[in-house]
Coordinates of C-alpha atoms and ligand atoms in Angstrom, one line a residue:
M17 CA 11.1 14.8 30.6
P18 CA 11.0 18.0 29.4
A19 CA 8.0 20.3 31.3
I20 CA 5.1 20.5 29.6
V21 CA 4.5 23.8 27.4
V22 CA 0.3 24.4 26.8
S23 CA 0.1 25.6 23.7
S24 CA 0.6 30.0 23.6
D25 CA -3.5 30.5 23.4
G26 CA -3.9 27.1 25.4
K27 CA -6.2 25.7 22.6
G28 CA -3.6 24.3 20.6
D29 CA -2.9 27.3 18.5
F30 CA 1.1 28.3 18.1
G31 CA 0.4 31.1 15.5
G32 CA 2.6 30.8 12.6
K33 CA 0.9 31.4 8.7
V34 CA 0.6 29.8 5.7
T35 CA 3.6 29.2 4.2
F36 CA 4.1 28.9 0.4
H37 CA 6.3 25.2 1.2
V38 CA 3.4 24.3 3.6
I39 CA 1.5 24.3 0.2
I40 CA 3.4 22.7 -1.7
C41 CA 3.8 20.3 0.9
A42 CA 0.3 19.6 1.0
I43 CA -0.2 19.3 -2.9
V44 CA 2.5 17.0 -3.3
A45 CA 1.4 14.2 -0.5
A46 CA -2.1 14.9 -1.6
T47 CA -1.6 13.1 -4.4
G48 CA -1.3 10.2 -2.4
G49 CA -5.1 10.4 -2.7
L50 CA -5.2 10.7 -6.5
M51 CA -3.2 7.3 -6.8
F52 CA -5.6 5.7 -4.6
G53 CA -8.8 7.7 -6.1
Y54 CA -7.2 6.2 -9.7
D55 CA -7.3 3.0 -8.9
I56 CA -10.8 2.7 -7.2
G57 CA -11.8 4.5 -10.5
I58 CA -10.2 2.8 -13.9
S59 CA -11.2 -0.9 -12.7
G60 CA -15.1 -0.5 -13.5
G61 CA -14.7 1.4 -16.6
V62 CA -12.0 -1.3 -17.8
T63 CA -13.6 -4.5 -16.3
S64 CA -16.2 -3.6 -18.6
M65 CA -14.3 -3.2 -21.9
D66 CA -14.7 -5.2 -24.8
D67 CA -11.2 -5.7 -25.3
F68 CA -9.7 -6.9 -22.0
L69 CA -12.1 -8.5 -20.8
E70 CA -11.5 -10.1 -24.5
K71 CA -7.8 -10.9 -23.8
F72 CA -7.7 -11.2 -20.0
F73 CA -11.7 -12.9 -19.4
P74 CA -13.2 -14.3 -22.4
E75 CA -15.3 -16.4 -20.9
V76 CA -17.6 -13.2 -19.2
F77 CA -16.6 -12.0 -22.4
E78 CA -19.1 -14.5 -23.9
K79 CA -21.3 -14.3 -21.2
K80 CA -21.8 -10.8 -22.1
H81 CA -22.5 -11.4 -24.8
H82 CA -24.7 -14.2 -25.4
A83 CA -28.7 -13.2 -25.6
V84 CA -30.2 -15.0 -22.9
E85 CA -27.6 -14.9 -20.4
N86 CA -28.5 -13.8 -16.8
N87 CA -28.7 -10.3 -16.3
Y88 CA -27.7 -10.2 -12.9
C89 CA -24.7 -13.1 -12.9
K90 CA -23.6 -11.6 -16.2
F91 CA -19.7 -10.0 -14.8
D92 CA -19.9 -12.8 -11.8
N93 CA -16.4 -14.2 -12.7
Q94 CA -14.5 -14.9 -9.3
F95 CA -11.1 -13.8 -11.1
L96 CA -12.8 -10.7 -12.6
Q97 CA -13.2 -9.3 -9.3
L98 CA -9.6 -10.3 -7.9
F99 CA -8.2 -8.6 -10.6
T100 CA -9.8 -5.6 -8.6
S101 CA -9.8 -6.9 -5.7
S102 CA -5.9 -8.1 -5.2
L103 CA -4.7 -4.8 -4.9
Y104 CA -7.0 -3.8 -1.1
L105 CA -5.2 -7.3 0.2
A106 CA -2.1 -6.3 -0.7
A107 CA -2.7 -2.6 0.8
L108 CA -4.5 -4.6 3.6
V109 CA -0.9 -5.7 4.6
A110 CA 1.5 -3.3 3.1
S111 CA 0.1 -0.8 5.5
F112 CA 1.2 -1.7 8.5
V113 CA 4.5 -2.9 7.6
A114 CA 4.1 1.5 6.4
S115 CA 3.5 1.8 10.1
K116 CA 6.5 0.9 10.9
I117 CA 8.4 2.1 7.6
C118 CA 6.5 5.4 8.5
S119 CA 8.0 5.8 12.5
K120 CA 11.3 4.3 11.6
Y121 CA 13.0 6.1 8.1
G122 CA 9.4 9.4 7.9
R123 CA 7.3 10.0 6.4
K124 CA 9.1 11.3 3.1
I125 CA 10.3 8.5 2.0
T126 CA 7.8 5.9 2.8
M127 CA 5.4 7.9 0.3
Q128 CA 8.8 7.9 -2.0
L129 CA 9.0 4.5 -1.7
A130 CA 4.7 4.2 -2.4
S131 CA 5.8 6.1 -5.4
V132 CA 7.8 3.9 -6.8
L133 CA 6.0 0.9 -6.3
F134 CA 3.6 2.4 -7.9
L135 CA 4.8 2.7 -10.4
I136 CA 7.0 -0.2 -11.6
G137 CA 2.7 -1.7 -10.4
V138 CA 1.6 0.5 -13.5
L139 CA 4.4 -0.5 -16.2
L140 CA 3.2 -4.1 -15.7
N141 CA -0.7 -3.4 -15.7
A142 CA 0.1 -0.4 -19.0
L143 CA 2.7 -3.2 -20.9
A144 CA 0.2 -6.7 -19.0
P145 CA 1.1 -10.0 -21.8
N146 CA -0.7 -12.1 -19.8
L147 CA -3.2 -12.4 -16.6
A148 CA -0.3 -13.9 -14.0
L149 CA 1.4 -10.0 -14.7
L150 CA -1.7 -7.8 -14.8
I151 CA -2.3 -9.6 -10.8
V152 CA 1.6 -9.1 -9.6
G153 CA 1.0 -5.6 -11.3
R154 CA -1.9 -4.5 -9.1
I155 CA -0.4 -6.3 -6.1
L156 CA 2.1 -3.3 -6.5
L157 CA 0.0 -1.2 -7.0
G158 CA -1.8 -2.0 -3.7
I159 CA 1.5 -2.3 -1.9
G160 CA 1.6 1.9 -3.0
V161 CA -1.9 2.4 -1.9
G162 CA -1.3 1.4 1.2
F163 CA 2.0 3.0 1.8
A164 CA 0.7 6.5 0.6
N165 CA -2.1 5.5 2.6
Q166 CA -0.6 5.3 5.5
A167 CA 1.8 8.2 5.1
A168 CA -0.4 11.0 3.4
P169 CA -2.3 12.1 6.2
L170 CA -0.2 11.3 8.3
F171 CA 2.0 13.6 7.0
L172 CA -0.3 16.5 6.0
S173 CA -1.3 16.4 9.8
E174 CA 1.7 17.1 10.8
I175 CA 2.3 19.6 8.6
A176 CA -0.7 21.5 9.1
P177 CA -0.9 24.7 11.3
V178 CA -2.7 23.6 14.1
K179 CA -6.1 24.9 13.3
Y180 CA -5.6 24.5 9.7
R181 CA -6.2 20.4 10.0
G182 CA -9.2 19.6 9.6
A183 CA -9.5 20.7 5.9
L184 CA -5.8 19.5 5.1
N185 CA -6.8 16.4 6.4
I186 CA -10.4 16.4 4.6
L187 CA -8.0 18.2 1.3
F188 CA -6.5 14.1 1.1
Q189 CA -10.2 12.7 0.2
L190 CA -11.0 15.2 -1.7
N191 CA -8.0 13.9 -4.0
V192 CA -9.9 10.8 -3.9
T193 CA -13.0 11.5 -5.4
I194 CA -10.9 13.3 -8.0
G195 CA -8.6 10.5 -8.6
I196 CA -12.9 8.7 -9.7
L197 CA -13.8 11.6 -11.1
A198 CA -10.3 11.2 -13.4
A199 CA -10.6 7.7 -14.1
N200 CA -14.1 7.9 -14.6
I201 CA -13.4 11.0 -18.0
I202 CA -10.0 9.0 -19.0
N203 CA -12.6 5.6 -19.2
Y204 CA -14.9 7.1 -21.4
F205 CA -12.5 8.6 -24.5
V206 CA -10.4 5.4 -23.9
A207 CA -14.0 2.6 -24.4
D208 CA -13.1 3.1 -28.5
I209 CA -9.9 3.0 -29.0
H210 CA -9.1 -0.3 -29.8
P211 CA -7.5 -2.5 -28.9
H212 CA -5.7 -0.7 -26.4
G213 CA -7.8 1.8 -25.1
W214 CA -7.7 -0.3 -21.0
R215 CA -3.8 0.6 -21.9
I216 CA -3.8 4.1 -21.6
A217 CA -6.2 3.7 -18.9
L218 CA -3.8 1.8 -16.8
G219 CA -1.1 3.1 -18.0
T220 CA -2.2 6.9 -17.1
A221 CA -2.8 6.4 -12.9
G222 CA 1.9 6.8 -13.2
I223 CA 0.4 10.6 -13.9
P224 CA 0.1 11.3 -9.4
A225 CA 2.6 8.8 -9.2
L226 CA 5.2 10.2 -11.6
I227 CA 3.5 13.7 -9.7
L228 CA 4.6 12.2 -6.0
C229 CA 7.4 10.5 -7.4
L230 CA 9.6 13.6 -8.2
G231 CA 7.3 16.0 -6.1
S232 CA 8.5 14.6 -2.9
F233 CA 12.0 16.1 -3.9
L234 CA 10.4 19.7 -3.3
I235 CA 9.1 18.7 0.2
T236 CA 10.5 17.9 3.7
E237 CA 10.7 16.0 6.6
T238 CA 7.8 16.5 8.7
P239 CA 9.3 18.1 12.2
T240 CA 7.7 15.0 14.0
S241 CA 9.3 12.5 12.3
L242 CA 12.6 14.2 12.3
I243 CA 12.1 14.8 16.8
E244 CA 10.6 11.3 16.6
R245 CA 14.3 10.2 15.0
Q246 CA 16.2 12.6 17.4
R247 CA 17.4 14.6 14.4
L248 CA 16.3 18.3 16.4
T249 CA 18.1 20.9 15.0
E250 CA 16.9 19.4 11.6
G251 CA 13.0 19.5 13.8
M252 CA 14.0 22.6 14.8
N253 CA 14.5 24.2 11.6
T254 CA 12.1 23.2 9.6
L255 CA 9.3 23.9 11.6
K256 CA 10.8 27.3 11.9
K257 CA 11.1 27.1 7.8
I258 CA 7.7 25.7 7.1
R259 CA 5.9 28.8 9.9
G260 CA 7.3 30.8 8.6
I261 CA 8.5 32.4 11.8
D262 CA 11.3 32.5 13.9
N263 CA 10.5 31.5 17.4
V264 CA 8.3 28.2 16.9
D265 CA 10.0 27.5 20.9
S266 CA 6.0 26.8 21.9
E267 CA 5.2 24.3 19.6
Y268 CA 8.6 22.5 19.1
Q269 CA 8.3 22.1 23.2
E270 CA 5.3 20.2 22.9
L271 CA 6.8 17.7 19.7
V272 CA 9.7 17.2 21.7
R273 CA 7.3 16.1 24.9
A274 CA 4.8 13.9 22.9
S275 CA 8.0 12.3 21.5
E276 CA 9.2 11.6 24.9
M277 CA 5.9 10.5 25.8
A278 CA 5.4 8.2 22.7
R279 CA 8.9 6.8 23.2
Q280 CA 8.3 5.5 26.2
V281 CA 5.3 4.1 25.2
K282 CA 7.6 1.0 23.7
H283 CA 5.1 -1.0 22.4
P284 CA 2.0 1.4 20.8
F285 CA 0.0 -2.5 19.7
R286 CA -0.3 -3.9 22.9
N287 CA -1.2 -0.3 24.7
L288 CA -3.8 -0.1 21.9
I289 CA -5.6 -3.7 22.8
K290 CA -6.0 -2.0 26.6
R291 CA -9.6 -1.7 28.7
K292 CA -7.9 2.3 28.4
S293 CA -7.9 2.4 24.4
R294 CA -11.0 0.2 24.0
P295 CA -13.7 3.1 22.7
Q296 CA -11.0 5.2 20.4
L297 CA -10.2 1.5 18.9
V298 CA -14.0 0.7 18.3
I299 CA -14.7 3.3 17.0
A300 CA -11.9 4.3 14.5
I301 CA -12.6 0.6 13.2
A302 CA -16.3 1.0 13.4
M303 CA -15.9 4.0 10.9
Q304 CA -14.2 2.3 8.6
V305 CA -16.1 -0.9 8.6
F306 CA -19.0 1.2 8.3
Q307 CA -18.0 3.3 5.0
Q308 CA -17.8 0.0 3.5
F309 CA -21.0 -1.2 4.2
T310 CA -23.0 1.8 3.0
G311 CA -22.1 -0.4 -0.4
I312 CA -20.5 2.6 -1.6
N313 CA -17.3 0.9 -4.1
A314 CA -20.4 -1.5 -5.2
I315 CA -20.6 1.4 -7.2
M316 CA -17.0 3.7 -7.7
F317 CA -15.9 0.0 -9.0
Y318 CA -18.5 -1.7 -10.7
A319 CA -21.0 1.6 -11.6
P320 CA -20.5 1.3 -15.6
V321 CA -21.2 -2.6 -15.1
L322 CA -24.6 -1.7 -13.1
F323 CA -24.8 0.6 -15.4
Q324 CA -24.7 -2.3 -18.3
T325 CA -26.6 -4.8 -16.4
V326 CA -30.0 -2.2 -16.1
G327 CA -29.5 -1.3 -20.2
F328 CA -27.7 1.0 -20.5
K329 CA -24.7 0.9 -24.0
N330 CA -20.7 0.8 -22.8
D331 CA -21.1 4.8 -24.0
A332 CA -23.2 5.3 -21.9
S333 CA -23.0 3.6 -18.8
L334 CA -19.7 4.7 -18.4
M335 CA -20.4 9.1 -19.6
S336 CA -23.3 8.2 -16.5
S337 CA -19.9 6.6 -14.2
A338 CA -18.2 10.4 -14.8
I339 CA -21.7 12.2 -13.9
V340 CA -21.9 10.3 -10.5
G341 CA -18.1 11.0 -10.5
G342 CA -18.6 14.8 -10.8
I343 CA -21.2 14.7 -8.0
N344 CA -18.8 13.0 -6.1
V345 CA -16.3 15.3 -6.1
A346 CA -18.7 18.4 -5.2
S347 CA -20.5 17.1 -2.1
T348 CA -17.5 16.0 -0.8
V349 CA -16.8 20.4 -0.7
V350 CA -19.4 20.6 0.9
S351 CA -18.2 18.0 3.5
V352 CA -15.4 20.8 3.4
V353 CA -17.5 23.5 4.3
L354 CA -19.9 21.9 6.6
V355 CA -17.6 19.5 9.1
D356 CA -16.9 22.0 11.8
K357 CA -19.9 24.1 11.1
L358 CA -22.8 21.4 11.6
G359 CA -20.6 18.7 13.4
R360 CA -19.6 15.2 11.8
K361 CA -22.6 13.0 13.1
P362 CA -25.6 15.9 11.7
L363 CA -23.9 15.3 8.4
L364 CA -23.4 11.0 9.5
L365 CA -27.2 11.2 10.1
E366 CA -28.4 12.8 7.7
A367 CA -26.7 10.6 5.0
C368 CA -27.6 7.5 6.9
I369 CA -31.4 8.6 6.2
Q370 CA -30.4 9.4 3.0
M371 CA -28.8 6.1 1.7
F372 CA -31.5 3.8 3.2
I373 CA -34.6 5.7 0.8
T374 CA -31.9 5.4 -2.6
Q375 CA -31.5 2.0 -1.4
T376 CA -34.2 1.1 -1.1
A377 CA -35.7 3.1 -3.6
I378 CA -33.6 1.3 -6.0
G379 CA -33.7 -2.5 -5.1
Y380 CA -37.0 -2.3 -5.0
I381 CA -37.0 -0.6 -9.4
L382 CA -34.4 -3.4 -10.4
M383 CA -36.8 -6.4 -8.2
E384 CA -40.1 -5.0 -10.3
H385 CA -38.3 -4.1 -13.2
L386 CA -35.0 -6.5 -14.3
K387 CA -35.9 -9.4 -15.4
T388 CA -33.4 -12.5 -15.7
T389 CA -33.2 -11.2 -18.9
G390 CA -33.6 -7.7 -21.2
D391 CA -33.5 -4.2 -20.2
L392 CA -35.0 -2.1 -17.6
P393 CA -37.5 0.0 -19.6
K394 CA -35.7 3.5 -20.3
S395 CA -37.8 5.7 -18.0
N396 CA -36.8 3.4 -15.3
A397 CA -33.2 2.9 -15.9
V398 CA -32.7 6.9 -15.9
W399 CA -34.1 6.6 -12.5
V400 CA -31.7 4.2 -11.1
V401 CA -29.2 6.9 -12.3
V402 CA -30.6 9.4 -10.5
L403 CA -31.1 7.4 -7.3
V404 CA -26.9 6.0 -7.4
C405 CA -26.4 9.9 -8.1
L406 CA -28.4 10.7 -5.1
Y407 CA -27.1 8.0 -2.9
V408 CA -23.5 8.9 -3.9
M409 CA -23.9 12.4 -2.6
S410 CA -25.0 11.8 0.6
F411 CA -21.7 9.3 0.8
A412 CA -19.6 12.9 -0.3
W413 CA -19.9 14.7 2.1
S414 CA -20.1 12.0 5.3
W415 CA -19.0 8.6 5.4
G416 CA -16.9 9.3 2.6
P417 CA -14.5 12.0 4.6
L418 CA -15.4 11.9 7.9
G419 CA -14.3 7.8 7.8
W420 CA -10.8 8.8 7.8
L421 CA -11.2 12.6 10.0
I422 CA -12.6 10.7 12.8
P423 CA -9.8 8.0 13.4
S424 CA -7.3 10.7 13.1
E425 CA -8.2 12.5 15.7
T426 CA -9.5 10.5 18.1
F427 CA -6.5 8.6 18.8
P428 CA -4.4 10.2 21.9
L429 CA -0.5 11.1 20.2
E430 CA 0.7 7.2 22.2
T431 CA -0.6 5.2 20.3
R432 CA -2.1 7.0 17.2
T433 CA -0.3 6.2 13.9
A434 CA -0.4 2.3 15.5
G435 CA -4.5 2.9 15.8
Y436 CA -4.6 5.5 12.4
S437 CA -2.4 2.0 11.0
F438 CA -5.9 -0.1 12.2
A439 CA -7.9 2.7 10.6
V440 CA -6.4 1.5 7.5
S441 CA -6.3 -1.5 6.9
S442 CA -10.0 -2.2 8.2
N443 CA -10.0 -0.6 5.3
M444 CA -8.7 -2.4 2.3
L445 CA -10.0 -4.8 4.2
F446 CA -14.3 -4.3 3.9
T447 CA -12.7 -2.4 0.3
F448 CA -11.4 -5.8 -0.5
L449 CA -14.3 -8.4 0.6
I450 CA -16.9 -5.8 -1.0
A451 CA -14.5 -6.0 -4.6
Q452 CA -14.7 -9.5 -4.8
A453 CA -17.9 -10.1 -3.1
F454 CA -20.3 -7.7 -4.5
L455 CA -20.8 -9.1 -8.5
S456 CA -21.0 -12.7 -6.8
M457 CA -24.1 -11.5 -4.8
L458 CA -25.5 -8.9 -7.5
C459 CA -26.1 -12.3 -9.1
T460 CA -26.6 -14.6 -6.6
M461 CA -29.0 -12.5 -3.7
R462 CA -29.8 -10.0 -7.4
A463 CA -32.0 -7.1 -6.6
V464 CA -32.0 -8.0 -2.7
V465 CA -28.7 -6.2 -2.8
F466 CA -29.5 -3.5 -2.0
F467 CA -31.1 -4.3 0.3
F468 CA -28.2 -5.4 2.5
F469 CA -26.8 -2.3 1.9
A470 CA -29.9 -0.9 3.4
A471 CA -30.7 -2.5 6.3
W472 CA -27.0 -2.2 7.3
V473 CA -27.4 1.9 6.2
F474 CA -29.3 1.6 9.2
V475 CA -28.0 -0.3 12.4
M476 CA -25.4 2.2 11.5
C477 CA -27.9 5.2 11.5
L478 CA -28.6 3.7 15.4
F479 CA -24.5 3.0 16.3
V480 CA -24.2 6.9 15.3
V481 CA -26.4 8.4 17.4
F482 CA -25.6 5.9 20.7
L483 CA -22.8 5.5 20.5
L484 CA -20.5 8.0 18.2
P485 CA -19.6 11.1 20.5
E486 CA -19.2 14.2 18.8
T487 CA -16.3 15.6 18.4
K488 CA -16.5 18.7 17.0
N489 CA -13.8 21.6 17.4
I490 CA -13.0 20.0 20.2
P491 CA -8.5 19.9 20.4
I492 CA -7.6 16.2 20.3
D493 CA -5.5 16.2 23.6
E494 CA -9.3 17.0 25.5
M495 CA -10.8 13.8 23.8
M496 CA -9.9 12.0 26.5
D497 CA -11.9 14.8 29.6
R498 CA -14.3 16.1 27.2
V499 CA -15.1 13.5 25.0
W500 CA -14.7 9.3 26.2
K501 CA -15.1 10.3 30.2
K502 CA -18.2 11.7 29.9
H503 CA -20.1 9.4 27.0
W504 CA -23.1 7.9 28.8
F505 CA -21.2 4.4 27.9
W506 CA -17.6 4.5 27.2
K507 CA -17.0 6.9 29.9
R508 CA -16.5 2.8 32.0
F509 CA -13.7 2.5 29.9
M510 CA -12.0 5.3 31.2
D511 CA -11.7 4.1 34.6
D512 CA -7.3 3.7 34.9
D513 CA -8.5 0.0 36.0
D514 CA -5.2 -0.2 33.5
D515 CA -2.8 2.3 35.7
K516 CA -4.3 1.1 39.3
R517 CA -3.9 -2.5 38.4
A518 CA 0.0 -1.9 37.3
S519 CA 0.2 0.1 40.7
K520 CA -0.6 -2.9 42.7
V521 CA 2.1 -4.6 40.2
E522 CA 4.5 -2.4 41.6
M523 CA 3.5 -2.0 44.7
A524 CA 3.2 -6.0 45.1
M525 CA 6.6 -5.9 43.9
G526 CA 7.9 -3.8 46.9
H527 CA 8.5 -0.4 44.6
Ligands
BGC28 C1 -13.7 5.3 0.4 C2 -13.4 4.8 -0.7 C3 -14.5 5.0 -1.6 C4 -14.6 6.8 -1.2 C5 -15.8 6.9 -2.7 C6 -13.3 6.7 0.6 O1 -13.3 7.6 1.1 O2 -12.9 5.0 1.3 O3 -13.6 3.0 -0.2 O4 -14.3 4.8 -3.4 O5 -14.2 6.8 -0.6 O6 -15.7 8.6 -2.7

């Protein structure tokens, strides 16, 4: 095994510039986030368009236009929800496959595959003659998203100079929010194009995928991936190119050492269930599960539907969703600026309070004023939009980006990619569940659904206070000593039990 090399400043900073090449690579890879975001934003608008409903979901179309239909139930249809949620189920399975392809064949090819599968899905969606092909298209989009969400953030972290790693990671989430906003705006403009506006909305998803596909020919494979696959000289040359300096020896040695160590761990997934990995695994999964239990996607997927439920007409509800999308982008920028200064926990806690208050207030207004039939009084409907904006704002500078950032910075190298794929798939699983269940929950629980999410936010607040360690400004490779071994609860998992047990077994075997 090569000698352990410490970076020049002992903190993991190997020097090197932010080169033009790194910027191009980052822009291209981050379009993976655009693909994901566009999908999140587009389905709500499309599923509230009459032409689309009439063609694929005539029952919902009928219900929606039925004068005395129950407000809370007019969109409740398992197939309509399946249209939205099938994508995430496919992405969930795909992220495990993607984690293998990523380490065996590289990040770049995984992103290329993502964009091609996604493009085929877009074609099927935009041209779909029937519901079956529409759903097959969504599944292909889902596989594309699963591949891209596993490879792109990993790619970004690996090409980034160490001191910009956090900011580059949030670049992915920023692109997710830009994708959602773009979809909201497109929904708004195509809603009046009859009868094929929805085809344009679904077809435009091809743009970010095309950028990723063509752009991927300009980018390089990451040095980590090349070295991991024993292409050492290529790895060294790529490192020189993306860092813009000739002396990359210490970073190169570090990558070789890391890949040697990772190679010794034959079964990263098995390693992940060891006692010592439990704190990181629990935190990574909990961050993603809780991120979804904020109820954010009830808003992101169904905002136009929700705004129609409270009485806005088509245009006004699509316009309100676009405003929500704009606030989502702007507040994510706030997170980029504050996350390394204030720390992760203060942002998460502040957001818990803001989300709890706004959700409870929305629930209260709906309960008091939105009866089974008829619209909300105008002033109340405006209040609902304002509260939704305040709610999204707090999500966007906290659980949104940090749901992805924290899992990426807590695992030690030997379990990082396997651990991260659990984070991605937990996200997809719970996104699927919320997408599939929300409209039915709205129908059966009515306004109480907002109290349901507020209750989860309360639980999340306790989780942050007692169980989540602060990881601000701590180099990833010092997490073990400086975070986990010092935490009042998690330190009990750090007693090296597995190592002791392993050496006992070796002694018993006479080694
Ligand atoms: C979440 C998505 C959500 C989006 C909203 C992402 O971090 O994973 O589920 O729709 O943020 O901006």
